Amino acid sequence: MLKKRTTHIIVDMLYDFIDGSLACSNAEAAVENAVKYINEHPDDKVLYVCDSHPAEHSSFKDNGGQWPAHCVAGTRGAAIHKAFYQIENPKNRPNEENTFRKGESFNVEQYSGYAGKNAENEYLFECATKEVVISGIATEFCVKNTAMEFLNDNFDVTVLKDNLGYVDAKGHEKALEEMKAAGIKI
């Protein structure tokens, strides 16, 4: 019997969310747990979602937004954590084909990675299998929004609780409850 293929979506495991301008709680552990999970599931398809903003992005405080500058394209803060480049199966490491960027338009806030695009101009949702598992940062924003958009498009969605970084512990728990109530497996 053929095993149903799963897509593991890695959301914003980027330096600005790990040790940079928007460093989140549990981020280092989330990275470590996600890498371990990928190595334990080498047949899963792995896709990476990356915040990638222009320096003048409207969400930045300097431009009237609510966030400090973060994940500016081409900076260390926008780079995927180096641990993902050490994954045992080379096809599961970040590359141009499996990395999807979001937030590139200066005036659009894009929490969800669902419509992120790769170097070939393909959308994340087009490249995912119907069964997705999600790891990432931050639970309350990009993880929740990505998971909900996949769920709303009839994907089978699981969020890996141990593989999440978050802004605030209460917000993290609330987001998990909201996702669970919507039908996402936690």
mmCIF file of C-alpha atoms in Angstrom:
data_model
loop_
_atom_site.group_PDB
_atom_site.id
_atom_site.type_symbol
_atom_site.label_atom_id
_atom_site.label_comp_id
_atom_site.label_asym_id
_atom_site.label_seq_id
_atom_site.Cartn_x
_atom_site.Cartn_y
_atom_site.Cartn_z
ATOM 1 C CA MET A 1 0.000 0.000 0.000
ATOM 2 C CA LEU A 2 1.315 3.455 -0.885
ATOM 3 C CA LYS A 3 1.841 5.845 2.002
ATOM 4 C CA LYS A 4 0.010 9.129 1.560
ATOM 5 C CA ARG A 5 2.629 11.841 1.015
ATOM 6 C CA THR A 6 2.682 14.682 3.507
ATOM 7 C CA THR A 7 4.007 18.211 3.036
ATOM 8 C CA HIS A 8 5.824 19.762 5.994
ATOM 9 C CA ILE A 9 5.530 23.539 5.822
ATOM 10 C CA ILE A 10 8.188 25.488 7.729
ATOM 11 C CA VAL A 11 6.862 28.990 8.445
ATOM 12 C CA ASP A 12 9.252 31.891 9.064
ATOM 13 C CA MET A 13 12.056 30.078 10.864
ATOM 14 C CA LEU A 14 14.142 33.159 10.119
ATOM 15 C CA TYR A 15 16.802 34.877 12.205
ATOM 16 C CA ASP A 16 14.802 38.042 12.949
ATOM 17 C CA PHE A 17 12.160 35.841 14.619
ATOM 18 C CA ILE A 18 14.767 33.705 16.401
ATOM 19 C CA ASP A 19 17.397 36.130 17.731
ATOM 20 C CA GLY A 20 16.709 39.397 15.905
ATOM 21 C CA SER A 21 14.356 42.371 15.983
ATOM 22 C CA LEU A 22 11.251 40.234 16.626
ATOM 23 C CA ALA A 23 12.827 37.348 18.572
ATOM 24 C CA CYS A 24 10.125 34.959 19.789
ATOM 25 C CA SER A 25 9.836 32.650 22.773
ATOM 26 C CA ASN A 26 10.714 28.996 22.176
ATOM 27 C CA ALA A 27 12.198 29.833 18.748
ATOM 28 C CA GLU A 28 15.492 27.917 19.126
ATOM 29 C CA ALA A 29 13.676 24.843 20.487
ATOM 30 C CA ALA A 30 11.151 25.100 17.649
ATOM 31 C CA VAL A 31 13.971 25.044 15.084
ATOM 32 C CA GLU A 32 15.651 22.084 16.788
ATOM 33 C CA ASN A 33 12.372 20.138 16.990
ATOM 34 C CA ALA A 34 11.463 20.899 13.373
ATOM 35 C CA VAL A 35 14.849 19.711 12.101
ATOM 36 C CA LYS A 36 14.514 16.524 14.174
ATOM 37 C CA TYR A 37 11.000 15.946 12.792
ATOM 38 C CA ILE A 38 12.194 16.427 9.192
ATOM 39 C CA ASN A 39 15.051 13.962 9.730
ATOM 40 C CA GLU A 40 12.581 11.448 11.223
ATOM 41 C CA HIS A 41 10.211 11.863 8.237
ATOM 42 C CA PRO A 42 12.632 11.944 5.246
ATOM 43 C CA ASP A 43 9.906 11.105 2.699
ATOM 44 C CA ASP A 44 7.811 14.176 3.534
ATOM 45 C CA LYS A 45 7.958 17.032 1.076
ATOM 46 C CA VAL A 46 9.424 20.092 2.870
ATOM 47 C CA LEU A 47 8.486 23.640 1.846
ATOM 48 C CA TYR A 48 9.791 26.831 3.467
ATOM 49 C CA VAL A 49 7.829 30.065 3.890
ATOM 50 C CA CYS A 50 9.861 33.249 4.337
ATOM 51 C CA ASP A 51 8.867 36.765 5.259
ATOM 52 C CA SER A 52 10.789 38.909 2.763
ATOM 53 C CA HIS A 53 10.153 42.627 3.037
ATOM 54 C CA PRO A 54 11.442 45.692 1.210
ATOM 55 C CA ALA A 55 13.174 48.165 3.583
ATOM 56 C CA GLU A 56 10.241 50.593 3.259
ATOM 57 C CA HIS A 57 7.541 48.006 4.165
ATOM 58 C CA SER A 58 4.343 49.581 5.511
ATOM 59 C CA SER A 59 4.208 47.245 8.543
ATOM 60 C CA PHE A 60 7.424 48.760 9.972
ATOM 61 C CA LYS A 61 7.113 51.338 12.777
ATOM 62 C CA ASP A 62 9.337 53.775 10.858
ATOM 63 C CA ASN A 63 6.748 53.676 8.060
ATOM 64 C CA GLY A 64 3.654 53.941 10.290
ATOM 65 C CA GLY A 65 3.191 50.219 10.962
ATOM 66 C CA GLN A 66 3.137 48.215 14.176
ATOM 67 C CA TRP A 67 6.345 46.140 13.909
ATOM 68 C CA PRO A 68 10.039 46.930 14.141
ATOM 69 C CA ALA A 69 11.858 46.482 10.823
ATOM 70 C CA HIS A 70 12.297 42.748 10.218
ATOM 71 C CA CYS A 71 13.115 40.225 7.503
ATOM 72 C CA VAL A 72 14.338 42.841 5.055
ATOM 73 C CA ALA A 73 15.218 41.010 1.837
ATOM 74 C CA GLY A 74 18.923 40.234 1.573
ATOM 75 C CA THR A 75 19.700 40.640 5.296
ATOM 76 C CA ARG A 76 20.699 38.020 7.867
ATOM 77 C CA GLY A 77 17.350 38.597 9.583
ATOM 78 C CA ALA A 78 15.502 37.303 6.516
ATOM 79 C CA ALA A 79 17.654 34.156 6.250
ATOM 80 C CA ILE A 80 16.423 30.661 7.139
ATOM 81 C CA HIS A 81 18.163 29.261 10.236
ATOM 82 C CA LYS A 82 21.377 27.435 9.319
ATOM 83 C CA ALA A 83 20.214 24.185 10.991
ATOM 84 C CA PHE A 84 17.864 23.542 8.064
ATOM 85 C CA TYR A 85 20.853 23.429 5.697
ATOM 86 C CA GLN A 86 22.218 20.498 7.735
ATOM 87 C CA ILE A 87 19.142 18.259 7.290
ATOM 88 C CA GLU A 88 20.171 14.688 6.446
ATOM 89 C CA ASN A 89 18.223 14.401 3.175
ATOM 90 C CA PRO A 90 19.576 17.126 0.838
ATOM 91 C CA LYS A 91 16.239 17.432 -1.031
ATOM 92 C CA ASN A 92 14.640 18.627 2.227
ATOM 93 C CA ARG A 93 17.095 21.510 2.677
ATOM 94 C CA PRO A 94 16.060 25.037 1.614
ATOM 95 C CA ASN A 95 16.571 25.820 -2.075
ATOM 96 C CA GLU A 96 15.059 28.123 -4.701
ATOM 97 C CA GLU A 97 12.342 25.628 -5.634
ATOM 98 C CA ASN A 98 11.054 24.869 -2.115
ATOM 99 C CA THR A 99 11.360 28.372 -0.624
ATOM 100 C CA PHE A 100 8.299 30.605 -0.882
ATOM 101 C CA ARG A 101 8.451 34.335 -0.141
ATOM 102 C CA LYS A 102 5.678 36.499 1.266
ATOM 103 C CA GLY A 103 5.354 40.149 2.218
ATOM 104 C CA GLU A 104 7.311 41.430 -0.776
ATOM 105 C CA SER A 105 4.810 44.167 -1.659
ATOM 106 C CA PHE A 106 5.636 47.288 0.375
ATOM 107 C CA ASN A 107 2.007 48.089 1.238
ATOM 108 C CA VAL A 108 0.553 44.621 1.976
ATOM 109 C CA GLU A 109 0.756 42.796 5.329
ATOM 110 C CA GLN A 110 0.913 39.090 4.471
ATOM 111 C CA TYR A 111 0.905 36.850 7.543
ATOM 112 C CA SER A 112 -0.132 33.694 5.712
ATOM 113 C CA GLY A 113 2.327 31.810 3.563
ATOM 114 C CA TYR A 114 -0.487 30.159 1.591
ATOM 115 C CA ALA A 115 0.022 32.436 -1.431
ATOM 116 C CA GLY A 116 3.794 32.782 -1.053
ATOM 117 C CA LYS A 117 5.734 32.338 -4.302
ATOM 118 C CA ASN A 118 8.951 30.505 -5.131
ATOM 119 C CA ALA A 119 11.609 31.442 -7.698
ATOM 120 C CA GLU A 120 9.546 29.742 -10.435
ATOM 121 C CA ASN A 121 6.533 31.930 -9.544
ATOM 122 C CA GLU A 122 4.585 28.926 -8.199
ATOM 123 C CA TYR A 123 2.295 29.409 -5.212
ATOM 124 C CA LEU A 124 2.848 27.445 -1.995
ATOM 125 C CA PHE A 125 -0.680 26.011 -2.080
ATOM 126 C CA GLU A 126 -0.074 24.669 -5.609
ATOM 127 C CA CYS A 127 3.020 22.771 -4.473
ATOM 128 C CA ALA A 128 1.627 21.240 -1.270
ATOM 129 C CA THR A 129 0.003 17.824 -0.993
ATOM 130 C CA LYS A 130 -3.513 17.638 0.513
ATOM 131 C CA GLU A 131 -2.043 16.586 3.885
ATOM 132 C CA VAL A 132 0.109 19.278 5.501
ATOM 133 C CA VAL A 133 1.922 19.548 8.817
ATOM 134 C CA ILE A 134 3.120 22.946 9.968
ATOM 135 C CA SER A 135 6.044 24.083 12.112
ATOM 136 C CA GLY A 136 7.000 27.716 12.517
ATOM 137 C CA ILE A 137 7.105 31.136 14.079
ATOM 138 C CA ALA A 138 4.953 32.866 15.349
ATOM 139 C CA THR A 139 1.941 30.809 16.394
ATOM 140 C CA GLU A 140 -0.345 33.825 16.824
ATOM 141 C CA PHE A 141 0.335 35.357 13.425
ATOM 142 C CA CYS A 142 1.972 33.620 10.491
ATOM 143 C CA VAL A 143 1.499 30.026 11.673
ATOM 144 C CA LYS A 144 -2.194 30.495 12.516
ATOM 145 C CA ASN A 145 -2.959 32.421 9.320
ATOM 146 C CA THR A 146 -1.147 29.894 7.133
ATOM 147 C CA ALA A 147 -2.861 26.936 8.827
ATOM 148 C CA MET A 148 -6.318 28.529 8.576
ATOM 149 C CA GLU A 149 -5.951 29.328 4.865
ATOM 150 C CA PHE A 150 -4.929 25.741 4.112
ATOM 151 C CA LEU A 151 -7.835 24.437 6.210
ATOM 152 C CA ASN A 152 -10.269 26.761 4.421
ATOM 153 C CA ASP A 153 -9.075 25.293 1.098
ATOM 154 C CA ASN A 154 -9.923 21.756 2.312
ATOM 155 C CA PHE A 155 -6.385 20.648 3.138
ATOM 156 C CA ASP A 156 -5.888 18.208 6.044
ATOM 157 C CA VAL A 157 -3.873 20.382 8.473
ATOM 158 C CA THR A 158 -1.821 19.434 11.540
ATOM 159 C CA VAL A 159 0.176 21.960 13.570
ATOM 160 C CA LEU A 160 3.149 20.550 15.489
ATOM 161 C CA LYS A 161 2.914 22.252 18.905
ATOM 162 C CA ASP A 162 6.510 21.458 19.948
ATOM 163 C CA ASN A 163 7.790 23.052 16.732
ATOM 164 C CA LEU A 164 6.400 26.542 17.347
ATOM 165 C CA GLY A 165 7.835 29.860 18.453
ATOM 166 C CA TYR A 166 5.506 32.564 19.728
ATOM 167 C CA VAL A 167 5.309 36.221 20.702
ATOM 168 C CA ASP A 168 3.350 35.703 23.926
ATOM 169 C CA ALA A 169 2.499 32.495 25.843
ATOM 170 C CA LYS A 170 -1.173 33.454 26.333
ATOM 171 C CA GLY A 171 -1.525 34.428 22.677
ATOM 172 C CA HIS A 172 0.140 31.158 21.662
ATOM 173 C CA GLU A 173 -2.340 29.092 23.719
ATOM 174 C CA LYS A 174 -5.303 31.126 22.437
ATOM 175 C CA ALA A 175 -4.185 30.633 18.814
ATOM 176 C CA LEU A 176 -3.802 26.869 19.382
ATOM 177 C CA GLU A 177 -7.342 26.715 20.815
ATOM 178 C CA GLU A 178 -8.737 28.713 17.879
ATOM 179 C CA MET A 179 -7.033 26.452 15.352
ATOM 180 C CA LYS A 180 -8.199 23.325 17.164
ATOM 181 C CA ALA A 181 -11.794 24.628 17.320
ATOM 182 C CA ALA A 182 -11.663 25.264 13.561
ATOM 183 C CA GLY A 183 -10.694 21.641 12.872
ATOM 184 C CA ILE A 184 -6.903 21.751 12.739
ATOM 185 C CA LYS A 185 -5.133 18.870 14.481
ATOM 186 C CA ILE A 186 -2.669 20.015 17.142
#
